PDB file of C-alpha atoms in Angstrom:
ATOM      1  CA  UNK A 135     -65.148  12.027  55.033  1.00 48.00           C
ATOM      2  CA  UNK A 136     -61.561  13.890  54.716  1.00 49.00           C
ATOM      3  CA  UNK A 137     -61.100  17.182  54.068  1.00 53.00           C
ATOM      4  CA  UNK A 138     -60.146  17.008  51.077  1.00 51.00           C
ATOM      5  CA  UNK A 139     -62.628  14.870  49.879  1.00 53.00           C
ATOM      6  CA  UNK A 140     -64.456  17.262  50.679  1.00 54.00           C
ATOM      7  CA  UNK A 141     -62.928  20.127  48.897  1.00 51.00           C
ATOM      8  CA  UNK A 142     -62.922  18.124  46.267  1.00 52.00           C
ATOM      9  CA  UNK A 143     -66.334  17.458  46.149  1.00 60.00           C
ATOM     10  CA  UNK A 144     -67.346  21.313  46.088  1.00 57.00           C
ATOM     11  CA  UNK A 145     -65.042  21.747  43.801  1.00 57.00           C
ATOM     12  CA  UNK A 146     -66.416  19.339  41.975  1.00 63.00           C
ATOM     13  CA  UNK A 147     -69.724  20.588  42.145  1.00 62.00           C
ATOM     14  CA  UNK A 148     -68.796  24.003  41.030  1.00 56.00           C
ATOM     15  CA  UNK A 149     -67.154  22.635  38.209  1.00 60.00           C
ATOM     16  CA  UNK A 150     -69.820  21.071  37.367  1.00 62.00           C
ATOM     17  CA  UNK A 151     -71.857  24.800  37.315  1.00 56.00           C
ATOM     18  CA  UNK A 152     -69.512  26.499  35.170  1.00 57.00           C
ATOM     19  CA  UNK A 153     -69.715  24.265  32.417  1.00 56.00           C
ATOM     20  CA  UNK A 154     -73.090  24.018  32.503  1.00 54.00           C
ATOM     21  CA  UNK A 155     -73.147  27.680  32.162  1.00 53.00           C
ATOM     22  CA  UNK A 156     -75.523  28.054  35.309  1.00 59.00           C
ATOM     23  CA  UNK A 157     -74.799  30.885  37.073  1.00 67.00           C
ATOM     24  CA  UNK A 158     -74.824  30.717  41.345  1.00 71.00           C
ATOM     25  CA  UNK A 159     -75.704  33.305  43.018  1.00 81.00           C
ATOM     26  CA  UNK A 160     -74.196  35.059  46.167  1.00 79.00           C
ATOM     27  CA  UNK A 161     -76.522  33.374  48.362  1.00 81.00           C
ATOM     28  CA  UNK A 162     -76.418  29.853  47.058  1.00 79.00           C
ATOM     29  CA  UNK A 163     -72.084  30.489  47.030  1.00 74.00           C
ATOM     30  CA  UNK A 164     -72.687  31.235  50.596  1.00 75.00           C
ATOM     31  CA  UNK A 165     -74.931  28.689  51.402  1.00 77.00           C
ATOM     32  CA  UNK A 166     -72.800  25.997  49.782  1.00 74.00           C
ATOM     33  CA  UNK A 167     -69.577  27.301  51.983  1.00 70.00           C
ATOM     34  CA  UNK A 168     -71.870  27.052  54.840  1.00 75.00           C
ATOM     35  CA  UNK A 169     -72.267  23.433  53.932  1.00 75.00           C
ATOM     36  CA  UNK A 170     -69.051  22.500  54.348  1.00 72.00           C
ATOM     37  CA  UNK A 171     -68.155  21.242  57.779  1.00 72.00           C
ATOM     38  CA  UNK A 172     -64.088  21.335  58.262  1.00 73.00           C
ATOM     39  CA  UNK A 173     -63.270  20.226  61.968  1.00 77.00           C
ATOM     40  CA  UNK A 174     -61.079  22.913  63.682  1.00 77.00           C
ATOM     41  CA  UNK A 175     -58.164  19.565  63.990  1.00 78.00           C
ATOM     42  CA  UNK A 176     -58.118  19.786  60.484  1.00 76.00           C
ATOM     43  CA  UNK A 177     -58.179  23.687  59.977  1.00 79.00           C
ATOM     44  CA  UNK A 178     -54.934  24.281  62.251  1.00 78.00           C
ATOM     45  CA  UNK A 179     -53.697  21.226  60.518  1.00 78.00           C
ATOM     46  CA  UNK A 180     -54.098  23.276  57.453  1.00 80.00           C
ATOM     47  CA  UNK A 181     -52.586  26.482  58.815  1.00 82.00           C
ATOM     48  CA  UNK A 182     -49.794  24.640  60.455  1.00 76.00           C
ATOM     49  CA  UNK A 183     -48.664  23.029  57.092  1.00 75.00           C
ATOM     50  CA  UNK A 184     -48.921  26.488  55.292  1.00 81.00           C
ATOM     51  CA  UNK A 185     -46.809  28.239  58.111  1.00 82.00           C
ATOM     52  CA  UNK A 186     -44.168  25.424  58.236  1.00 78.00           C
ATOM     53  CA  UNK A 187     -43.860  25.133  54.030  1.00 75.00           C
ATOM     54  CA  UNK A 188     -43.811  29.298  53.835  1.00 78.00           C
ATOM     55  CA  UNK A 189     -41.123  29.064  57.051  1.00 76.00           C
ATOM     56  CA  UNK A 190     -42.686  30.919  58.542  1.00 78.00           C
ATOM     57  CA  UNK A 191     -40.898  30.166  61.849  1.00 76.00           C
ATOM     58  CA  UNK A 192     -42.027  32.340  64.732  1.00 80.00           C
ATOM     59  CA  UNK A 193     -45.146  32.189  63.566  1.00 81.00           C
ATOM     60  CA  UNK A 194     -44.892  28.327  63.153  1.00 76.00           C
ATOM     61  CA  UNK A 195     -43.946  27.752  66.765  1.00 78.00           C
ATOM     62  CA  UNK A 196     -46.571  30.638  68.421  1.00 83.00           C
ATOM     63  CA  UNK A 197     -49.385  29.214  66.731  1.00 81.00           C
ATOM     64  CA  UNK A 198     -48.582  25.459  67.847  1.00 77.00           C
ATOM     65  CA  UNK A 199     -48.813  26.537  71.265  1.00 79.00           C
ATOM     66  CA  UNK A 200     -51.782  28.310  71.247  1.00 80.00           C
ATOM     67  CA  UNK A 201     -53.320  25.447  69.318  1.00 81.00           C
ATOM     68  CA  UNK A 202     -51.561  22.593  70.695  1.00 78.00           C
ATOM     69  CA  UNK A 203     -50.973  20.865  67.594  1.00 76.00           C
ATOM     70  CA  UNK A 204     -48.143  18.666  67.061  1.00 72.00           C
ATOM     71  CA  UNK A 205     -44.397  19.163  67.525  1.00 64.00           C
ATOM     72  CA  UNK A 206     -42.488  20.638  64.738  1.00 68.00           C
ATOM     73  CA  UNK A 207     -39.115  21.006  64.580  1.00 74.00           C
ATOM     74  CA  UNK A 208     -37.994  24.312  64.236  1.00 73.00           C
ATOM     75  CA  UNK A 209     -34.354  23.878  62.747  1.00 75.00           C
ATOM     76  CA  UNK A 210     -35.607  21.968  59.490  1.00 80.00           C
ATOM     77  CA  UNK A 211     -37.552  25.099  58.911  1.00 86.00           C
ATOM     78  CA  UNK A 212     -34.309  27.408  59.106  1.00 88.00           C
ATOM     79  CA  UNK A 213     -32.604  25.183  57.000  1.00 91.00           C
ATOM     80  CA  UNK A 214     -34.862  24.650  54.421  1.00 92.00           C
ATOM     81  CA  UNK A 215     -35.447  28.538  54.433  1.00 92.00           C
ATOM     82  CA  UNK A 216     -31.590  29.008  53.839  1.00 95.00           C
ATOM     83  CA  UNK A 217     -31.462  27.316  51.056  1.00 96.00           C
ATOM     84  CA  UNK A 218     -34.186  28.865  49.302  1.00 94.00           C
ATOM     85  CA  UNK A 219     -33.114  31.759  50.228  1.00 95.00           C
ATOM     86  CA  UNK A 220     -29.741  31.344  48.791  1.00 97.00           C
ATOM     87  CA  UNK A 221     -31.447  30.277  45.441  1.00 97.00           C
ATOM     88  CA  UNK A 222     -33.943  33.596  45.370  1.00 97.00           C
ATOM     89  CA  UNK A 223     -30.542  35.679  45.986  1.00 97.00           C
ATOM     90  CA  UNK A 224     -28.547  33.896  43.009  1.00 97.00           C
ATOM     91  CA  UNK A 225     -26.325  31.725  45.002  1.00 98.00           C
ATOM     92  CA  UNK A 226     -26.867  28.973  43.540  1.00 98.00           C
ATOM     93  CA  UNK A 227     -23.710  26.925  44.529  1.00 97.00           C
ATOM     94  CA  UNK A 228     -23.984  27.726  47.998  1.00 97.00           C
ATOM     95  CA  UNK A 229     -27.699  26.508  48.281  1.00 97.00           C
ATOM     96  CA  UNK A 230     -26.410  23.214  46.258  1.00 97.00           C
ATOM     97  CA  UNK A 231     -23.828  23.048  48.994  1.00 97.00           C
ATOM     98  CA  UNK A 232     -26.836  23.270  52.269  1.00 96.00           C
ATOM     99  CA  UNK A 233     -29.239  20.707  50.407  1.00 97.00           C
ATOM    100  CA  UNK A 234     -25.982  18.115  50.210  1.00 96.00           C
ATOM    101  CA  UNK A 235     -25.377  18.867  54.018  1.00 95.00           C
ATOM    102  CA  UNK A 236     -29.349  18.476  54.800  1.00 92.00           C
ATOM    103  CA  UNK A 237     -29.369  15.484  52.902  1.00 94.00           C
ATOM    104  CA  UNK A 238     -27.463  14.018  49.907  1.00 92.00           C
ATOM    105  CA  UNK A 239     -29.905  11.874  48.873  1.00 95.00           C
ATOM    106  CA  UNK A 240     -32.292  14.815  47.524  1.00 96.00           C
ATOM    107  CA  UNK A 241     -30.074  15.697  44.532  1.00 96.00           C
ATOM    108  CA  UNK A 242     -28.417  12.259  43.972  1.00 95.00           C
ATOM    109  CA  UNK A 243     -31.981  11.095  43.860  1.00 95.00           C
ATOM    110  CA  UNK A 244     -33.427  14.097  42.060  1.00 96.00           C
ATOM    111  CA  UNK A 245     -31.828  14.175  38.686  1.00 96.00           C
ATOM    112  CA  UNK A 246     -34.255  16.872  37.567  1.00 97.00           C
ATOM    113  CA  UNK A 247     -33.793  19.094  40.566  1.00 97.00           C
ATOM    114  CA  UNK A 248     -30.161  18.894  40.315  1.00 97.00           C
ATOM    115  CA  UNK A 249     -30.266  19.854  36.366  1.00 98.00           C
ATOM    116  CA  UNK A 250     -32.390  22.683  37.116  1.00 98.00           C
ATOM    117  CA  UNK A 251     -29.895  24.082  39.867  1.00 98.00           C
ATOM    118  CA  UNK A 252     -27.028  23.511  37.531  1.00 98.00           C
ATOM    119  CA  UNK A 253     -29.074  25.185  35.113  1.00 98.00           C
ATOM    120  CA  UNK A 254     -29.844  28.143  37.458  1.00 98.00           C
ATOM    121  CA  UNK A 255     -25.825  28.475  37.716  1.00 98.00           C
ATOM    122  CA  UNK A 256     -25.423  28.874  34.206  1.00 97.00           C
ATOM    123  CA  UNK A 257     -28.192  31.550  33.796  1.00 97.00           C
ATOM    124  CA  UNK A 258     -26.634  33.086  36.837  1.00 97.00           C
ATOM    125  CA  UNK A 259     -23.298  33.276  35.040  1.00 97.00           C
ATOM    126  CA  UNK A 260     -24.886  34.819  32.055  1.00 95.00           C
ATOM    127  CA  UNK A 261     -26.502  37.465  34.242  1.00 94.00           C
ATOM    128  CA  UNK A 262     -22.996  38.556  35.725  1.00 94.00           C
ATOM    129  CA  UNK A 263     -21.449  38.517  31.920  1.00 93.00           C
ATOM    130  CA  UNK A 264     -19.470  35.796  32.661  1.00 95.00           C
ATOM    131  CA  UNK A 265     -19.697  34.399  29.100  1.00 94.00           C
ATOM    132  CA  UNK A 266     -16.194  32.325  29.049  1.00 95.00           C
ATOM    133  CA  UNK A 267     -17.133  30.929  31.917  1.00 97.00           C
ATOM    134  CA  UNK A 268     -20.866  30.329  31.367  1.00 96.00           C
ATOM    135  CA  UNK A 269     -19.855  28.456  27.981  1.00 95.00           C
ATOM    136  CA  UNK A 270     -17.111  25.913  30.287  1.00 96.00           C
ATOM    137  CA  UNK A 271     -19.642  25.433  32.393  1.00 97.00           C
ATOM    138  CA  UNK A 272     -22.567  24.401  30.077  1.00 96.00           C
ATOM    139  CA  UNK A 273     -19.914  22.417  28.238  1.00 95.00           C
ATOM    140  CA  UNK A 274     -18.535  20.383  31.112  1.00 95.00           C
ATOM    141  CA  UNK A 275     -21.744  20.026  33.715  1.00 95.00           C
ATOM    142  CA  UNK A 276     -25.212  20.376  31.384  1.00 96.00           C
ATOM    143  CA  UNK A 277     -24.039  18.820  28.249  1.00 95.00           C
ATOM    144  CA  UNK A 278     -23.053  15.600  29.364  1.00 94.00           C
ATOM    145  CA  UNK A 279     -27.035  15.555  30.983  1.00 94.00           C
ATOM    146  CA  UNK A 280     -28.965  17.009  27.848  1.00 93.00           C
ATOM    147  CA  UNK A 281     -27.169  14.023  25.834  1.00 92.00           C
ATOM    148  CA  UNK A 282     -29.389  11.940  28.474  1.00 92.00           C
ATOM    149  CA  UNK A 283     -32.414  13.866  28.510  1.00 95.00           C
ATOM    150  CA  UNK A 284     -33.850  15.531  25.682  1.00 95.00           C
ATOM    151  CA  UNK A 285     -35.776  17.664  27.911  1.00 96.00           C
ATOM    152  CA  UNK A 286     -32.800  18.668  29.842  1.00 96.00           C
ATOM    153  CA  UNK A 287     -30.922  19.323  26.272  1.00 95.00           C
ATOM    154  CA  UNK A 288     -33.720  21.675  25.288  1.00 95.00           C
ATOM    155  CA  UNK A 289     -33.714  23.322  28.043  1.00 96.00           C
ATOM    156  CA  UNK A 290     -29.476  23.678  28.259  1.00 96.00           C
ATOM    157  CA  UNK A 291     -30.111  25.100  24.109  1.00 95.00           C
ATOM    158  CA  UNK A 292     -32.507  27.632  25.488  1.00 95.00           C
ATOM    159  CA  UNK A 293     -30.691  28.854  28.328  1.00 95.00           C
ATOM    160  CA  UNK A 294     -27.534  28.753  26.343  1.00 95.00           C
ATOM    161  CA  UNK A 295     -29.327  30.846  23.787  1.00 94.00           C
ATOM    162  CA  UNK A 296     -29.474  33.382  26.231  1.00 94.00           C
ATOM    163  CA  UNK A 297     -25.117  34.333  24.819  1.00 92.00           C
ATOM    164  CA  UNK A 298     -26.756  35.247  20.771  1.00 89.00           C
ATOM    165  CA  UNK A 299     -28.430  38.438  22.153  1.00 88.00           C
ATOM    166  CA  UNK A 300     -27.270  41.764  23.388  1.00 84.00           C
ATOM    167  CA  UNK A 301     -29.981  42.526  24.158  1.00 84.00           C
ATOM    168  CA  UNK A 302     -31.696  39.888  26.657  1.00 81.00           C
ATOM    169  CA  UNK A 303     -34.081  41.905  27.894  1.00 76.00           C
ATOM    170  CA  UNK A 304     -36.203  41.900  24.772  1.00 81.00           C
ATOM    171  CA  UNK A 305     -34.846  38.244  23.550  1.00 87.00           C
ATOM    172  CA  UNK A 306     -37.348  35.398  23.127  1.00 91.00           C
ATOM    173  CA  UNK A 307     -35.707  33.538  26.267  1.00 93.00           C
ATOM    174  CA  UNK A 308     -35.414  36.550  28.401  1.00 93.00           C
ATOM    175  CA  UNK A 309     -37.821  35.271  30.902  1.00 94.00           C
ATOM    176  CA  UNK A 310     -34.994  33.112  32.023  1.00 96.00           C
ATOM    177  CA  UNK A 311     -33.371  36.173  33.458  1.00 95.00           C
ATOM    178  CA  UNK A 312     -36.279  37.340  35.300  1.00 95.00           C
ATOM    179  CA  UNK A 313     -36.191  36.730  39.439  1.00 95.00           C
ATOM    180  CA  UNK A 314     -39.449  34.310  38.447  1.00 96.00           C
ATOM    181  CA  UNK A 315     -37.291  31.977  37.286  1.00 97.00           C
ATOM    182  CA  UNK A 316     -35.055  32.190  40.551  1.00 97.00           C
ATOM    183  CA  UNK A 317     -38.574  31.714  42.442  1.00 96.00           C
ATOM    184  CA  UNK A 318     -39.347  28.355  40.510  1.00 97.00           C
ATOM    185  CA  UNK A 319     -36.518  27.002  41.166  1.00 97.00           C
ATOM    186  CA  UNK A 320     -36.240  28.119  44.459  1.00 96.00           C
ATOM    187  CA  UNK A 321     -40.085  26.744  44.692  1.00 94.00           C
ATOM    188  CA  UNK A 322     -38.639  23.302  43.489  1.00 96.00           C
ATOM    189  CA  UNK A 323     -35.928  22.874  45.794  1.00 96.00           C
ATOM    190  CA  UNK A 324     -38.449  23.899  48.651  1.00 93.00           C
ATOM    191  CA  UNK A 325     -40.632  20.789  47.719  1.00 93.00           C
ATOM    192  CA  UNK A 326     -38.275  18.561  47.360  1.00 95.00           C
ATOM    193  CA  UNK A 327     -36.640  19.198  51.154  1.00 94.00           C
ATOM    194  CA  UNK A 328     -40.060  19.224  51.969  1.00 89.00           C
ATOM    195  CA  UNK A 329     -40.749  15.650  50.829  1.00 91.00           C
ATOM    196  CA  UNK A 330     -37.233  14.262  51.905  1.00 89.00           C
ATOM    197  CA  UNK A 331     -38.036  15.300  55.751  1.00 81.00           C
ATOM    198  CA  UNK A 332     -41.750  14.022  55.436  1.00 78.00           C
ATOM    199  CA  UNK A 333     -40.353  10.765  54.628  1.00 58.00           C
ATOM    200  CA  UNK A 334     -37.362  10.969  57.515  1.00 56.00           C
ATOM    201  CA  UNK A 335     -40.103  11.933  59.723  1.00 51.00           C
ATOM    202  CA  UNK A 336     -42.621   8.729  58.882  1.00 48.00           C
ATOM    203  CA  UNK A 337     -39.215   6.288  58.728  1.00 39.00           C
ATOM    204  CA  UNK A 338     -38.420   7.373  62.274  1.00 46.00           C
ATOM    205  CA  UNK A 339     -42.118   6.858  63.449  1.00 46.00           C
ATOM    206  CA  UNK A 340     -41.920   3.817  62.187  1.00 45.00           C
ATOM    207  CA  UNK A 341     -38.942   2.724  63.485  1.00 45.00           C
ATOM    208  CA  UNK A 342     -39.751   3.633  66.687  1.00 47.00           C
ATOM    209  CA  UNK A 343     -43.466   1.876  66.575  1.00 47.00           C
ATOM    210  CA  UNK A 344     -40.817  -1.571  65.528  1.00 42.00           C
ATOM    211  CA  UNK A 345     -38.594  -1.228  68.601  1.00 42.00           C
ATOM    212  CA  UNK A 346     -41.854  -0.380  70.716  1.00 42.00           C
ATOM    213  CA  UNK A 347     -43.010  -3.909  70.224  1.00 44.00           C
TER     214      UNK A 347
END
């Protein structure tokens, strides 16, 4: 069985316990931990995939030697880094500008991602009191989307409602200011590179596997 099946399972099984009410005790917690068997492969598999979607990159590299798991490459870490770095720091055209280098496909592919960066621009405008600005941008880039999405248009009205208040740091929509929202876009973006080279890597494995035979 996989492991995560098996996590699944336990978790499961716990579930089970708390709506039943029943109440486990420290020992049968322990015991139940104890039951699971996770195969040290899988366990540095684990750690591996944490280090490398964290980029964490010296850390990445030191503990693939020491456990010999599989190659990584490095540079895809630093870049994906960069951008969400950029987007945690506000600069919001700049990370735009490092995903479209990486690969253009994510964002012409992504509609949602790609509203939700635009949409990080805008609030980033607002921050910086760049009201004129903020308004031509919402008008000309997010408006022409919400009349697509209603989702996307809710979203542009609430962000946009961020201009009524003096105020924003007691507004209703003031949480759109806060660096959380920075992170979860950031967060997005991070997934999304993530994904894109997971599926260059399995299209060049396959490839190769073709021209192999």
């Amino acid at each position: 069985m996989s492991l995560f099946w098996i996590v699944i399972r336990q978790l499961a099984e716990i579930e089970a316990m708390a709506m039943s009410k029943k109440v486990i005790t420290r020992e049968e917690w322990e015991k139940k931990l104890n039951d699971v068997k996770i195969r040290k492969e899988d366990m540095n598999k684990l750690v591996m995939n944490f280090l490398v979607t964290e980029g964490y990159v010296d850390a990445a590299e030191k503990f693939r030697m020491e456990s010999g798991t599989e190659h990584i490459d490095l540079a895809t870490i630093t870049d994906r880094m960069a951008v969400k770095k950029a987007v945690q720091c506000g600069n919001v055209e700049d990370a735009i500008e490092k995903v479209n280098d990486l690969n253009p496909e994510i964002l012409d592919t992504n509609p949602q991602l790609f509203f939700h960066l635009q949409q990080q621009r805008l609030i980033e405008l607002i921050r910086n009191g760049k009201v004129e600005e903020a308004l031509e941008f919402a008008q000309e880039e997010l408006a022409p989307r919400g009349e697509e999405n209603q989702s996307f248009l809710e979203e542009l009205e609430r962000t946009v409602a961020l201009l009524a208040f003096e105020d924003v740091s007691n507004c209703p929509v003031g949480d759109l200011l806060d660096i959380s929202q920075r992170l979860k876009t950031a967060s997005e973006v991070n997934a999304a590179i993530l994904t894109s080279q997971s599926h260059e890597k399995d299209f060049s494995q396959s490839s190769g596997q073709v021209m192999y035979r």
